[in-house]
């Protein structure tokens, strides 16, 4: 059962990737001028002074930390959904205490202005 | 499509854009408003039948008399407007090939062309997907990275670091924005220093316009200011004409504002109404067109939330800089400036049938961007305040601030102060 | 529990999704043109406008491709292709009526995992071309992800909690009586928001926004552009369609067969999203993120708590 569940997924993956490759092939055969046009990046007609690839100023960096905490929490929450009534009240109390602690963290981050930038 | 003078056509950025547009393409140059439709047709034919490998060029600039056509704006508008619509249809059918000929955003520039108002050096009209520019002179040297001089990759250095507003030392990019960008004041160039998407420093420039050999006619001067400029020169202009032009100018600005704010439907509708206003619709037709726009934009809670607090320009600061238009009266942020526009659009749409003579001492004396009879054109003052408002903002906010002030580089084109402006 | 479909369904699924995406894009194009000039004059005009997205695909394929200087072509190419691949793979667990291509035991987690691939896809497509505007677009999507993803995950877990199963078929079965949308309205609303956000479409189109000349898609051309922008529509369709088994009772409904209900409900959700897009300007993340964390996340948790209590007392 387990393997046959995934079999269509695998077939589909192969199929879609083949579709992507076919589309590229189609585009190569039908395009008007085959060799690509080499050009600079667009910003309105003038050239930038440096290569745009750079260490990007990620001002929402603190949010990523808060997000990471919650993302970990989701790992617990998925399996938890399957056992709520089996385990009973304790499961609900524990999960929402945990979420409450994380929410307190969100509150703190909010007060510190982590969700505001610019 | 290139609109404008021969000299301007040869400027770098136009060439850059032309080279950056992928084939199949055709270039149409329009200098004579009367022959716009002809030139477009020729461009289409070329796209349909021309050889696809080479750049197909059509030019249409053997008309020394072009200047004269700006003298009859109303008539021209009517005639040419029809031509434009017809061509739009053409473009629709020839979508596979003709992407340069049909464009919704640049209706504005179309009107300028129709008025013989082609002095600002040429405009590229393109669909959304062809907004690419910048030609790399070393384009053929891909894969040769490292063969160049020290520190250069493909002829360009990597970004260097500089202190940022938060006290960090981060990579800084120098990026020119404009002159040909969708929903951007045509001809404006902002040289930005960006850190991530934060604007750190801004220098304002406009496209340099070579001095024109032709006598300056009204069509040549800033299109949106025309009724006021004529009055200042002693011609008789009716209040209704001024109101109509004001209404259209603000609708034009609002169209850009909505488009930059990501409200495509409102932008499209606003531009449609602008075209109606310029095509001579009377107050009875315009008012019902304008009213739902004003209501929707004025009441939009999301738009208010998204644009409040951006680019706050207090009256004192604005007056000091010499701003005289709606931006002065608004006394606030991008949202309040938008509300000023909406308000003015409503009033001027109702007034566009008035036949009294416009008088520069009256309440209607102020043009779309400010007083035209001041020492400097109103847009100059807007450009002067721009760098201060942009520094430290995020890219998207910066676009909204520019759109909310909407300086018109045309106004600067024929005064001695034109050219480089440092803020 | 959903029945298994024969293997040929694997071939039908992508074709069906592409067809739905084209129709949705066509409807959207007709509405966009209508917003400009009012009602279309004739049926023919409607057809011409609706065919717009299809023509655009052909035009992109025929056009000469562009390469920006020192761009990382494979990177951008992978990014662009990842979007449609992820969308179609996520659709594996979508039941049409009560049959899905494969009703995985952890279908909801699978959907979540596939949809999260968009983070990588958009960033790669934005970084690859070595262009400032597309770089900004790529990073914008990461900020957007931080804003929408958490309320979104809480919303879909809430639906799973209501059925006490991660299998999509069982979630549908649990709604034979009452739809989840009725007693978990907050989760449903949040899900709809995040459906638009994950497809960076409509009010959440900032990563590919007009103000950055197309953002992450600014420098893509040819097949890459078709895959990226088409993948975005696919993702929107799949996300909208997934709200049907999660919250709208899947194939359950009177009179009509299950598959018809699925189609109807999906069409309704898509129509709502296409309509909503017309009403709202683009939400900028530096304003939305605060709302997402301070309002939507606690709201989603409160909703989960209510559902958990109901489940306990069932």
mmCIF file of N, CA, C and O in Angstrom, chain B residues 20 22-23 92-93 95-96 99 104-105 129-130 132 136 142 154 156 173 175 182-183 194 197 259-263 265 268-269 271-272 275 296 302-303 305-306 308 310 394-397 399-400, chain C residues 31-32 34-38 44 55-56 58-60 62-66 68-71 132-133 135-136 140 206 210-213 218-220 225 229 277-284 286-287:
data_model
loop_
_atom_site.group_PDB
_atom_site.id
_atom_site.type_symbol
_atom_site.label_atom_id
_atom_site.label_comp_id
_atom_site.label_asym_id
_atom_site.label_seq_id
_atom_site.Cartn_x
_atom_site.Cartn_y
_atom_site.Cartn_z
ATOM 1 N N UNK B 20 18.088 46.003 -26.479
ATOM 2 C CA UNK B 20 17.683 45.034 -25.465
ATOM 3 C C UNK B 20 16.344 44.384 -25.773
ATOM 4 O O UNK B 20 15.927 43.482 -25.078
ATOM 5 N N UNK B 22 14.107 41.915 -27.629
ATOM 6 C CA UNK B 22 14.366 40.719 -28.438
ATOM 7 C C UNK B 22 13.590 40.733 -29.750
ATOM 8 O O UNK B 22 12.533 41.342 -29.838
ATOM 9 N N UNK B 23 14.142 40.076 -30.733
ATOM 10 C CA UNK B 23 13.474 39.950 -32.026
ATOM 11 C C UNK B 23 12.280 39.020 -31.874
ATOM 12 O O UNK B 23 12.283 38.190 -30.987
ATOM 13 N N UNK B 92 -3.933 44.056 -31.538
ATOM 14 C CA UNK B 92 -4.627 42.908 -30.972
ATOM 15 C C UNK B 92 -4.552 41.693 -31.885
ATOM 16 O O UNK B 92 -4.301 40.587 -31.439
ATOM 17 N N UNK B 93 -4.708 41.939 -33.160
ATOM 18 C CA UNK B 93 -4.711 40.788 -34.061
ATOM 19 C C UNK B 93 -3.318 40.252 -34.322
ATOM 20 O O UNK B 93 -3.139 39.092 -34.598
ATOM 21 N N UNK B 95 -0.814 40.050 -32.378
ATOM 22 C CA UNK B 95 -0.124 39.882 -31.120
ATOM 23 C C UNK B 95 1.161 39.081 -31.211
ATOM 24 O O UNK B 95 2.123 39.353 -30.549
ATOM 25 N N UNK B 96 1.152 38.059 -32.033
ATOM 26 C CA UNK B 96 2.319 37.180 -32.069
ATOM 27 C C UNK B 96 3.567 37.913 -32.522
ATOM 28 O O UNK B 96 4.650 37.563 -32.143
ATOM 29 N N UNK B 99 4.619 43.403 -30.877
ATOM 30 C CA UNK B 99 4.453 43.774 -29.486
ATOM 31 C C UNK B 99 4.801 45.219 -29.212
ATOM 32 O O UNK B 99 4.524 45.736 -28.169
ATOM 33 N N UNK B 104 -0.964 50.034 -23.855
ATOM 34 C CA UNK B 104 -2.016 50.748 -23.157
ATOM 35 C C UNK B 104 -1.465 51.815 -22.243
ATOM 36 O O UNK B 104 -2.085 52.815 -21.990
ATOM 37 N N UNK B 105 -0.285 51.571 -21.728
ATOM 38 C CA UNK B 105 0.203 52.477 -20.694
ATOM 39 C C UNK B 105 0.596 53.829 -21.231
ATOM 40 O O UNK B 105 0.596 54.803 -20.516
ATOM 41 N N UNK B 129 5.783 43.253 -21.014
ATOM 42 C CA UNK B 129 6.842 42.261 -21.031
ATOM 43 C C UNK B 129 8.067 42.711 -21.785
ATOM 44 O O UNK B 129 9.034 41.998 -21.871
ATOM 45 N N UNK B 130 7.946 43.874 -22.342
ATOM 46 C CA UNK B 130 9.081 44.293 -23.131
ATOM 47 C C UNK B 130 9.796 45.450 -22.490
ATOM 48 O O UNK B 130 10.506 46.188 -23.117
ATOM 49 N N UNK B 132 12.360 45.999 -21.155
ATOM 50 C CA UNK B 132 13.735 45.629 -20.862
ATOM 51 C C UNK B 132 14.688 46.597 -21.521
ATOM 52 O O UNK B 132 14.474 47.034 -22.628
ATOM 53 N N UNK B 136 24.448 45.775 -23.306
ATOM 54 C CA UNK B 136 25.796 45.539 -22.831
ATOM 55 C C UNK B 136 26.745 45.580 -24.011
ATOM 56 O O UNK B 136 26.675 44.739 -24.893
ATOM 57 N N UNK B 142 30.387 36.695 -22.893
ATOM 58 C CA UNK B 142 29.963 35.834 -21.801
ATOM 59 C C UNK B 142 30.906 34.669 -21.651
ATOM 60 O O UNK B 142 31.409 34.142 -22.621
ATOM 61 N N UNK B 154 32.806 40.410 -16.246
ATOM 62 C CA UNK B 154 32.096 40.843 -17.444
ATOM 63 C C UNK B 154 32.088 42.358 -17.575
ATOM 64 O O UNK B 154 31.085 42.961 -17.929
ATOM 65 N N UNK B 156 32.136 44.651 -15.324
ATOM 66 C CA UNK B 156 31.505 45.432 -14.252
ATOM 67 C C UNK B 156 32.055 44.990 -12.910
ATOM 68 O O UNK B 156 32.279 43.799 -12.696
ATOM 69 N N UNK B 173 24.421 49.176 -4.025
ATOM 70 C CA UNK B 173 24.294 49.122 -5.482
ATOM 71 C C UNK B 173 23.940 50.498 -6.025
ATOM 72 O O UNK B 173 23.114 51.191 -5.445
ATOM 73 N N UNK B 175 22.089 52.109 -8.911
ATOM 74 C CA UNK B 175 21.168 51.728 -9.969
ATOM 75 C C UNK B 175 20.482 52.964 -10.526
ATOM 76 O O UNK B 175 19.908 53.740 -9.768
ATOM 77 N N UNK B 182 7.826 51.517 -16.834
ATOM 78 C CA UNK B 182 6.368 51.562 -16.810
ATOM 79 C C UNK B 182 5.905 52.391 -15.623
ATOM 80 O O UNK B 182 6.444 52.275 -14.522
ATOM 81 N N UNK B 183 4.919 53.226 -15.847
ATOM 82 C CA UNK B 183 4.312 54.040 -14.791
ATOM 83 C C UNK B 183 5.323 54.935 -14.094
ATOM 84 O O UNK B 183 5.329 55.068 -12.872
ATOM 85 N N UNK B 194 21.246 51.762 -3.634
ATOM 86 C CA UNK B 194 20.341 50.858 -2.935
ATOM 87 C C UNK B 194 21.131 49.928 -2.037
ATOM 88 O O UNK B 194 22.183 49.432 -2.409
ATOM 89 N N UNK B 197 16.701 46.537 -0.619
ATOM 90 C CA UNK B 197 15.713 47.344 -1.328
ATOM 91 C C UNK B 197 15.472 48.669 -0.612
ATOM 92 O O UNK B 197 14.426 49.276 -0.772
ATOM 93 N N UNK B 259 -1.309 52.400 -10.593
ATOM 94 C CA UNK B 259 -0.542 51.304 -11.186
ATOM 95 C C UNK B 259 0.636 50.937 -10.289
ATOM 96 O O UNK B 259 0.914 49.763 -10.067
ATOM 97 N N UNK B 260 1.298 51.950 -9.743
ATOM 98 C CA UNK B 260 2.441 51.670 -8.878
ATOM 99 C C UNK B 260 1.972 51.048 -7.561
ATOM 100 O O UNK B 260 2.640 50.197 -6.990
ATOM 101 N N UNK B 261 0.798 51.462 -7.107
ATOM 102 C CA UNK B 261 0.261 50.876 -5.882
ATOM 103 C C UNK B 261 -0.266 49.468 -6.135
ATOM 104 O O UNK B 261 -0.710 48.796 -5.203
ATOM 105 N N UNK B 262 -0.215 48.998 -7.374
ATOM 106 C CA UNK B 262 -0.638 47.634 -7.679
ATOM 107 C C UNK B 262 -2.141 47.482 -7.805
ATOM 108 O O UNK B 262 -2.683 46.438 -7.491
ATOM 109 N N UNK B 263 -2.802 48.539 -8.255
ATOM 110 C CA UNK B 263 -4.243 48.440 -8.436
ATOM 111 C C UNK B 263 -4.528 48.592 -9.920
ATOM 112 O O UNK B 263 -4.986 49.655 -10.381
ATOM 113 N N UNK B 265 -6.684 47.533 -12.110
ATOM 114 C CA UNK B 265 -8.000 47.837 -12.664
ATOM 115 C C UNK B 265 -8.327 49.315 -12.541
ATOM 116 O O UNK B 265 -8.844 49.935 -13.471
ATOM 117 N N UNK B 268 -6.279 51.276 -15.030
ATOM 118 C CA UNK B 268 -6.790 51.169 -16.395
ATOM 119 C C UNK B 268 -8.018 52.049 -16.574
ATOM 120 O O UNK B 268 -8.154 52.766 -17.568
ATOM 121 N N UNK B 269 -8.894 52.019 -15.593
ATOM 122 C CA UNK B 269 -10.121 52.803 -15.683
ATOM 123 C C UNK B 269 -9.802 54.300 -15.684
ATOM 124 O O UNK B 269 -10.356 55.065 -16.468
ATOM 125 N N UNK B 271 -7.155 55.750 -16.659
ATOM 126 C CA UNK B 271 -6.559 56.155 -17.932
ATOM 127 C C UNK B 271 -7.602 56.237 -19.033
ATOM 128 O O UNK B 271 -7.507 57.071 -19.929
ATOM 129 N N UNK B 272 -8.576 55.354 -18.944
ATOM 130 C CA UNK B 272 -9.657 55.419 -19.929
ATOM 131 C C UNK B 272 -10.393 56.750 -19.793
ATOM 132 O O UNK B 272 -10.662 57.441 -20.778
ATOM 133 N N UNK B 275 -8.447 59.566 -21.200
ATOM 134 C CA UNK B 275 -8.539 59.639 -22.652
ATOM 135 C C UNK B 275 -9.856 60.273 -23.082
ATOM 136 O O UNK B 275 -9.897 61.041 -24.038
ATOM 137 N N UNK B 296 -14.408 55.177 -5.116
ATOM 138 C CA UNK B 296 -13.706 53.928 -4.837
ATOM 139 C C UNK B 296 -12.328 54.178 -4.234
ATOM 140 O O UNK B 296 -11.941 53.550 -3.256
ATOM 141 N N UNK B 302 -7.848 49.772 2.311
ATOM 142 C CA UNK B 302 -6.503 49.205 2.113
ATOM 143 C C UNK B 302 -5.567 50.227 1.510
ATOM 144 O O UNK B 302 -4.423 50.350 1.936
ATOM 145 N N UNK B 303 -6.065 50.983 0.527
ATOM 146 C CA UNK B 303 -5.185 51.963 -0.107
ATOM 147 C C UNK B 303 -4.731 52.983 0.932
ATOM 148 O O UNK B 303 -3.573 53.396 0.952
ATOM 149 N N UNK B 305 -4.441 52.526 4.180
ATOM 150 C CA UNK B 305 -3.466 51.898 5.077
ATOM 151 C C UNK B 305 -2.106 51.737 4.422
ATOM 152 O O UNK B 305 -1.081 51.802 5.075
ATOM 153 N N UNK B 306 -2.134 51.505 3.108
ATOM 154 C CA UNK B 306 -0.875 51.226 2.422
ATOM 155 C C UNK B 306 -0.102 52.483 2.070
ATOM 156 O O UNK B 306 1.101 52.432 1.857
ATOM 157 N N UNK B 308 -0.555 55.740 3.698
ATOM 158 C CA UNK B 308 -0.362 56.785 4.699
ATOM 159 C C UNK B 308 1.070 56.712 5.215
ATOM 160 O O UNK B 308 1.678 55.653 5.283
ATOM 161 N N UNK B 310 3.720 57.770 3.880
ATOM 162 C CA UNK B 310 4.793 57.719 2.879
ATOM 163 C C UNK B 310 5.068 59.118 2.344
ATOM 164 O O UNK B 310 4.159 59.808 1.901
ATOM 165 N N UNK B 394 11.851 52.228 1.438
ATOM 166 C CA UNK B 394 11.935 50.992 0.717
ATOM 167 C C UNK B 394 11.602 51.238 -0.752
ATOM 168 O O UNK B 394 10.931 52.214 -1.077
ATOM 169 N N UNK B 395 12.059 50.344 -1.605
ATOM 170 C CA UNK B 395 11.894 50.568 -3.036
ATOM 171 C C UNK B 395 10.431 50.821 -3.425
ATOM 172 O O UNK B 395 10.124 51.773 -4.140
ATOM 173 N N UNK B 396 9.541 49.963 -2.941
ATOM 174 C CA UNK B 396 8.136 50.103 -3.306
ATOM 175 C C UNK B 396 7.580 51.435 -2.819
ATOM 176 O O UNK B 396 6.821 52.104 -3.523
ATOM 177 N N UNK B 397 7.984 51.831 -1.604
ATOM 178 C CA UNK B 397 7.527 53.112 -1.066
ATOM 179 C C UNK B 397 8.073 54.246 -1.919
ATOM 180 O O UNK B 397 7.377 55.224 -2.195
ATOM 181 N N UNK B 399 8.761 54.211 -5.061
ATOM 182 C CA UNK B 399 7.971 54.325 -6.285
ATOM 183 C C UNK B 399 6.659 55.055 -6.019
ATOM 184 O O UNK B 399 6.203 55.865 -6.819
ATOM 185 N N UNK B 400 6.033 54.751 -4.899
ATOM 186 C CA UNK B 400 4.755 55.387 -4.593
ATOM 187 C C UNK B 400 4.952 56.876 -4.339
ATOM 188 O O UNK B 400 4.154 57.710 -4.774
ATOM 189 N N UNK C 31 -11.977 40.432 -17.563
ATOM 190 C CA UNK C 31 -12.365 41.394 -16.537
ATOM 191 C C UNK C 31 -11.427 42.589 -16.524
ATOM 192 O O UNK C 31 -11.855 43.725 -16.333
ATOM 193 N N UNK C 32 -10.136 42.322 -16.730
ATOM 194 C CA UNK C 32 -9.169 43.420 -16.711
ATOM 195 C C UNK C 32 -9.441 44.379 -17.857
ATOM 196 O O UNK C 32 -9.385 45.598 -17.691
ATOM 197 N N UNK C 34 -12.315 44.742 -19.274
ATOM 198 C CA UNK C 34 -13.600 45.361 -18.964
ATOM 199 C C UNK C 34 -13.452 46.505 -17.982
ATOM 200 O O UNK C 34 -14.189 47.483 -18.025
ATOM 201 N N UNK C 35 -12.472 46.394 -17.087
ATOM 202 C CA UNK C 35 -12.266 47.446 -16.101
ATOM 203 C C UNK C 35 -11.862 48.735 -16.787
ATOM 204 O O UNK C 35 -12.108 49.820 -16.293
ATOM 205 N N UNK C 36 -11.256 48.611 -17.951
ATOM 206 C CA UNK C 36 -10.811 49.814 -18.653
ATOM 207 C C UNK C 36 -11.958 50.495 -19.392
ATOM 208 O O UNK C 36 -12.262 51.647 -19.154
ATOM 209 N N UNK C 37 -12.601 49.742 -20.249
ATOM 210 C CA UNK C 37 -13.556 50.381 -21.145
ATOM 211 C C UNK C 37 -15.005 50.022 -20.876
ATOM 212 O O UNK C 37 -15.877 50.370 -21.655
ATOM 213 N N UNK C 38 -15.287 49.331 -19.786
ATOM 214 C CA UNK C 38 -16.656 48.918 -19.559
ATOM 215 C C UNK C 38 -16.953 47.615 -20.273
ATOM 216 O O UNK C 38 -16.045 46.896 -20.667
ATOM 217 N N UNK C 44 -17.441 38.320 -29.775
ATOM 218 C CA UNK C 44 -16.158 38.097 -30.436
ATOM 219 C C UNK C 44 -15.039 38.809 -29.671
ATOM 220 O O UNK C 44 -13.948 38.282 -29.496
ATOM 221 N N UNK C 55 -2.350 33.652 -26.320
ATOM 222 C CA UNK C 55 -1.520 34.324 -27.326
ATOM 223 C C UNK C 55 -0.185 34.728 -26.735
ATOM 224 O O UNK C 55 0.859 34.629 -27.368
ATOM 225 N N UNK C 56 -0.253 35.180 -25.492
ATOM 226 C CA UNK C 56 0.965 35.634 -24.818
ATOM 227 C C UNK C 56 1.958 34.473 -24.689
ATOM 228 O O UNK C 56 3.162 34.640 -24.884
ATOM 229 N N UNK C 58 2.223 31.889 -26.691
ATOM 230 C CA UNK C 58 2.815 31.644 -28.011
ATOM 231 C C UNK C 58 3.863 32.703 -28.332
ATOM 232 O O UNK C 58 4.937 32.414 -28.831
ATOM 233 N N UNK C 59 3.537 33.961 -28.010
ATOM 234 C CA UNK C 59 4.458 35.048 -28.311
ATOM 235 C C UNK C 59 5.782 34.848 -27.585
ATOM 236 O O UNK C 59 6.857 35.006 -28.154
ATOM 237 N N UNK C 60 5.680 34.445 -26.320
ATOM 238 C CA UNK C 60 6.909 34.235 -25.554
ATOM 239 C C UNK C 60 7.748 33.119 -26.157
ATOM 240 O O UNK C 60 8.970 33.179 -26.155
ATOM 241 N N UNK C 62 7.855 32.222 -29.270
ATOM 242 C CA UNK C 62 8.389 32.579 -30.579
ATOM 243 C C UNK C 62 9.500 33.613 -30.455
ATOM 244 O O UNK C 62 10.440 33.647 -31.229
ATOM 245 N N UNK C 63 9.407 34.437 -29.421
ATOM 246 C CA UNK C 63 10.343 35.550 -29.284
ATOM 247 C C UNK C 63 11.770 35.086 -28.997
ATOM 248 O O UNK C 63 11.990 34.044 -28.384
ATOM 249 N N UNK C 64 12.694 35.914 -29.447
ATOM 250 C CA UNK C 64 14.104 35.641 -29.147
ATOM 251 C C UNK C 64 14.315 35.729 -27.633
ATOM 252 O O UNK C 64 13.819 36.638 -26.992
ATOM 253 N N UNK C 65 15.027 34.767 -27.052
ATOM 254 C CA UNK C 65 15.234 34.823 -25.601
ATOM 255 C C UNK C 65 16.268 35.878 -25.235
ATOM 256 O O UNK C 65 17.123 36.233 -26.048
ATOM 257 N N UNK C 66 16.194 36.364 -24.008
ATOM 258 C CA UNK C 66 17.161 37.345 -23.536
ATOM 259 C C UNK C 66 18.024 36.720 -22.449
ATOM 260 O O UNK C 66 17.583 35.877 -21.699
ATOM 261 N N UNK C 68 20.677 38.158 -19.450
ATOM 262 C CA UNK C 68 21.321 39.329 -18.867
ATOM 263 C C UNK C 68 22.782 39.009 -18.606
ATOM 264 O O UNK C 68 23.181 37.850 -18.522
ATOM 265 N N UNK C 69 23.574 40.046 -18.455
ATOM 266 C CA UNK C 69 25.005 39.895 -18.307
ATOM 267 C C UNK C 69 25.339 39.099 -17.044
ATOM 268 O O UNK C 69 24.778 39.331 -15.983
ATOM 269 N N UNK C 70 26.254 38.151 -17.193
ATOM 270 C CA UNK C 70 26.741 37.339 -16.088
ATOM 271 C C UNK C 70 25.605 36.718 -15.290
ATOM 272 O O UNK C 70 25.651 36.636 -14.073
ATOM 273 N N UNK C 71 24.536 36.325 -15.979
ATOM 274 C CA UNK C 71 23.417 35.729 -15.255
ATOM 275 C C UNK C 71 23.688 34.257 -15.011
ATOM 276 O O UNK C 71 24.500 33.631 -15.689
ATOM 277 N N UNK C 132 18.912 43.997 -10.612
ATOM 278 C CA UNK C 132 18.463 44.553 -9.341
ATOM 279 C C UNK C 132 16.968 44.363 -9.122
ATOM 280 O O UNK C 132 16.544 43.962 -8.046
ATOM 281 N N UNK C 133 16.189 44.648 -10.149
ATOM 282 C CA UNK C 133 14.749 44.613 -9.950
ATOM 283 C C UNK C 133 14.264 43.197 -9.680
ATOM 284 O O UNK C 133 13.390 42.982 -8.838
ATOM 285 N N UNK C 135 16.056 40.847 -8.371
ATOM 286 C CA UNK C 135 16.584 40.480 -7.058
ATOM 287 C C UNK C 135 15.648 40.979 -5.956
ATOM 288 O O UNK C 135 15.304 40.245 -5.023
ATOM 289 N N UNK C 136 15.213 42.215 -6.091
ATOM 290 C CA UNK C 136 14.272 42.773 -5.112
ATOM 291 C C UNK C 136 13.005 41.931 -5.087
ATOM 292 O O UNK C 136 12.484 41.591 -4.025
ATOM 293 N N UNK C 140 11.481 39.876 -1.942
ATOM 294 C CA UNK C 140 10.155 40.227 -1.455
ATOM 295 C C UNK C 140 9.331 38.986 -1.157
ATOM 296 O O UNK C 140 8.530 38.964 -0.233
ATOM 297 N N UNK C 206 3.315 41.482 -5.020
ATOM 298 C CA UNK C 206 4.489 42.337 -4.869
ATOM 299 C C UNK C 206 5.789 41.705 -5.395
ATOM 300 O O UNK C 206 6.592 42.401 -6.000
ATOM 301 N N UNK C 210 4.271 45.396 -10.425
ATOM 302 C CA UNK C 210 4.385 46.374 -11.505
ATOM 303 C C UNK C 210 5.482 47.399 -11.189
ATOM 304 O O UNK C 210 6.164 47.884 -12.074
ATOM 305 N N UNK C 211 5.663 47.714 -9.912
ATOM 306 C CA UNK C 211 6.608 48.769 -9.566
ATOM 307 C C UNK C 211 8.054 48.337 -9.740
ATOM 308 O O UNK C 211 8.942 49.172 -9.793
ATOM 309 N N UNK C 212 8.311 47.030 -9.814
ATOM 310 C CA UNK C 212 9.670 46.586 -10.104
ATOM 311 C C UNK C 212 9.725 45.937 -11.488
ATOM 312 O O UNK C 212 10.531 45.055 -11.732
ATOM 313 N N UNK C 213 8.853 46.402 -12.379
ATOM 314 C CA UNK C 213 8.845 45.960 -13.776
ATOM 315 C C UNK C 213 8.748 44.446 -13.896
ATOM 316 O O UNK C 213 9.384 43.835 -14.736
ATOM 317 N N UNK C 218 11.015 39.700 -14.054
ATOM 318 C CA UNK C 218 11.383 40.806 -14.937
ATOM 319 C C UNK C 218 12.309 40.382 -16.074
ATOM 320 O O UNK C 218 12.161 40.852 -17.193
ATOM 321 N N UNK C 219 13.254 39.534 -15.790
ATOM 322 C CA UNK C 219 14.250 39.206 -16.811
ATOM 323 C C UNK C 219 14.040 37.835 -17.435
ATOM 324 O O UNK C 219 14.846 37.397 -18.234
ATOM 325 N N UNK C 220 12.974 37.142 -17.037
ATOM 326 C CA UNK C 220 12.751 35.819 -17.628
ATOM 327 C C UNK C 220 12.157 35.991 -19.016
ATOM 328 O O UNK C 220 11.366 36.886 -19.261
ATOM 329 N N UNK C 225 9.837 32.060 -18.927
ATOM 330 C CA UNK C 225 8.789 32.984 -18.521
ATOM 331 C C UNK C 225 7.423 32.298 -18.528
ATOM 332 O O UNK C 225 6.613 32.491 -17.618
ATOM 333 N N UNK C 229 5.341 32.175 -15.050
ATOM 334 C CA UNK C 229 4.050 32.845 -14.902
ATOM 335 C C UNK C 229 2.895 31.856 -15.023
ATOM 336 O O UNK C 229 1.870 31.990 -14.363
ATOM 337 N N UNK C 277 -9.352 40.292 -6.318
ATOM 338 C CA UNK C 277 -8.172 40.951 -6.855
ATOM 339 C C UNK C 277 -8.482 42.348 -7.378
ATOM 340 O O UNK C 277 -7.672 43.254 -7.311
ATOM 341 N N UNK C 278 -9.686 42.505 -7.953
ATOM 342 C CA UNK C 278 -10.040 43.787 -8.546
ATOM 343 C C UNK C 278 -10.281 44.851 -7.493
ATOM 344 O O UNK C 278 -10.261 46.026 -7.774
ATOM 345 N N UNK C 279 -10.572 44.436 -6.276
ATOM 346 C CA UNK C 279 -10.973 45.399 -5.250
ATOM 347 C C UNK C 279 -9.798 45.951 -4.451
ATOM 348 O O UNK C 279 -9.937 46.954 -3.782
ATOM 349 N N UNK C 280 -8.702 45.237 -4.450
ATOM 350 C CA UNK C 280 -7.650 45.572 -3.490
ATOM 351 C C UNK C 280 -6.334 45.875 -4.190
ATOM 352 O O UNK C 280 -5.911 45.113 -5.051
ATOM 353 N N UNK C 281 -5.675 46.965 -3.827
ATOM 354 C CA UNK C 281 -4.332 47.200 -4.349
ATOM 355 C C UNK C 281 -3.322 46.247 -3.711
ATOM 356 O O UNK C 281 -3.650 45.536 -2.756
ATOM 357 N N UNK C 282 -2.113 46.248 -4.239
ATOM 358 C CA UNK C 282 -1.079 45.332 -3.746
ATOM 359 C C UNK C 282 -0.734 45.611 -2.285
ATOM 360 O O UNK C 282 -0.484 46.748 -1.906
ATOM 361 N N UNK C 283 -0.714 44.541 -1.500
ATOM 362 C CA UNK C 283 -0.366 44.676 -0.087
ATOM 363 C C UNK C 283 1.147 44.619 0.048
ATOM 364 O O UNK C 283 1.768 43.637 -0.344
ATOM 365 N N UNK C 284 1.724 45.662 0.594
ATOM 366 C CA UNK C 284 3.165 45.647 0.782
ATOM 367 C C UNK C 284 3.487 44.951 2.085
ATOM 368 O O UNK C 284 2.843 45.161 3.101
ATOM 369 N N UNK C 286 5.840 45.138 4.251
ATOM 370 C CA UNK C 286 6.273 45.794 5.479
ATOM 371 C C UNK C 286 5.073 46.323 6.252
ATOM 372 O O UNK C 286 5.190 46.640 7.433
ATOM 373 N N UNK C 287 3.909 46.375 5.588
ATOM 374 C CA UNK C 287 2.699 46.735 6.325
ATOM 375 C C UNK C 287 1.885 45.490 6.689
ATOM 376 O O UNK C 287 1.224 45.453 7.712
#
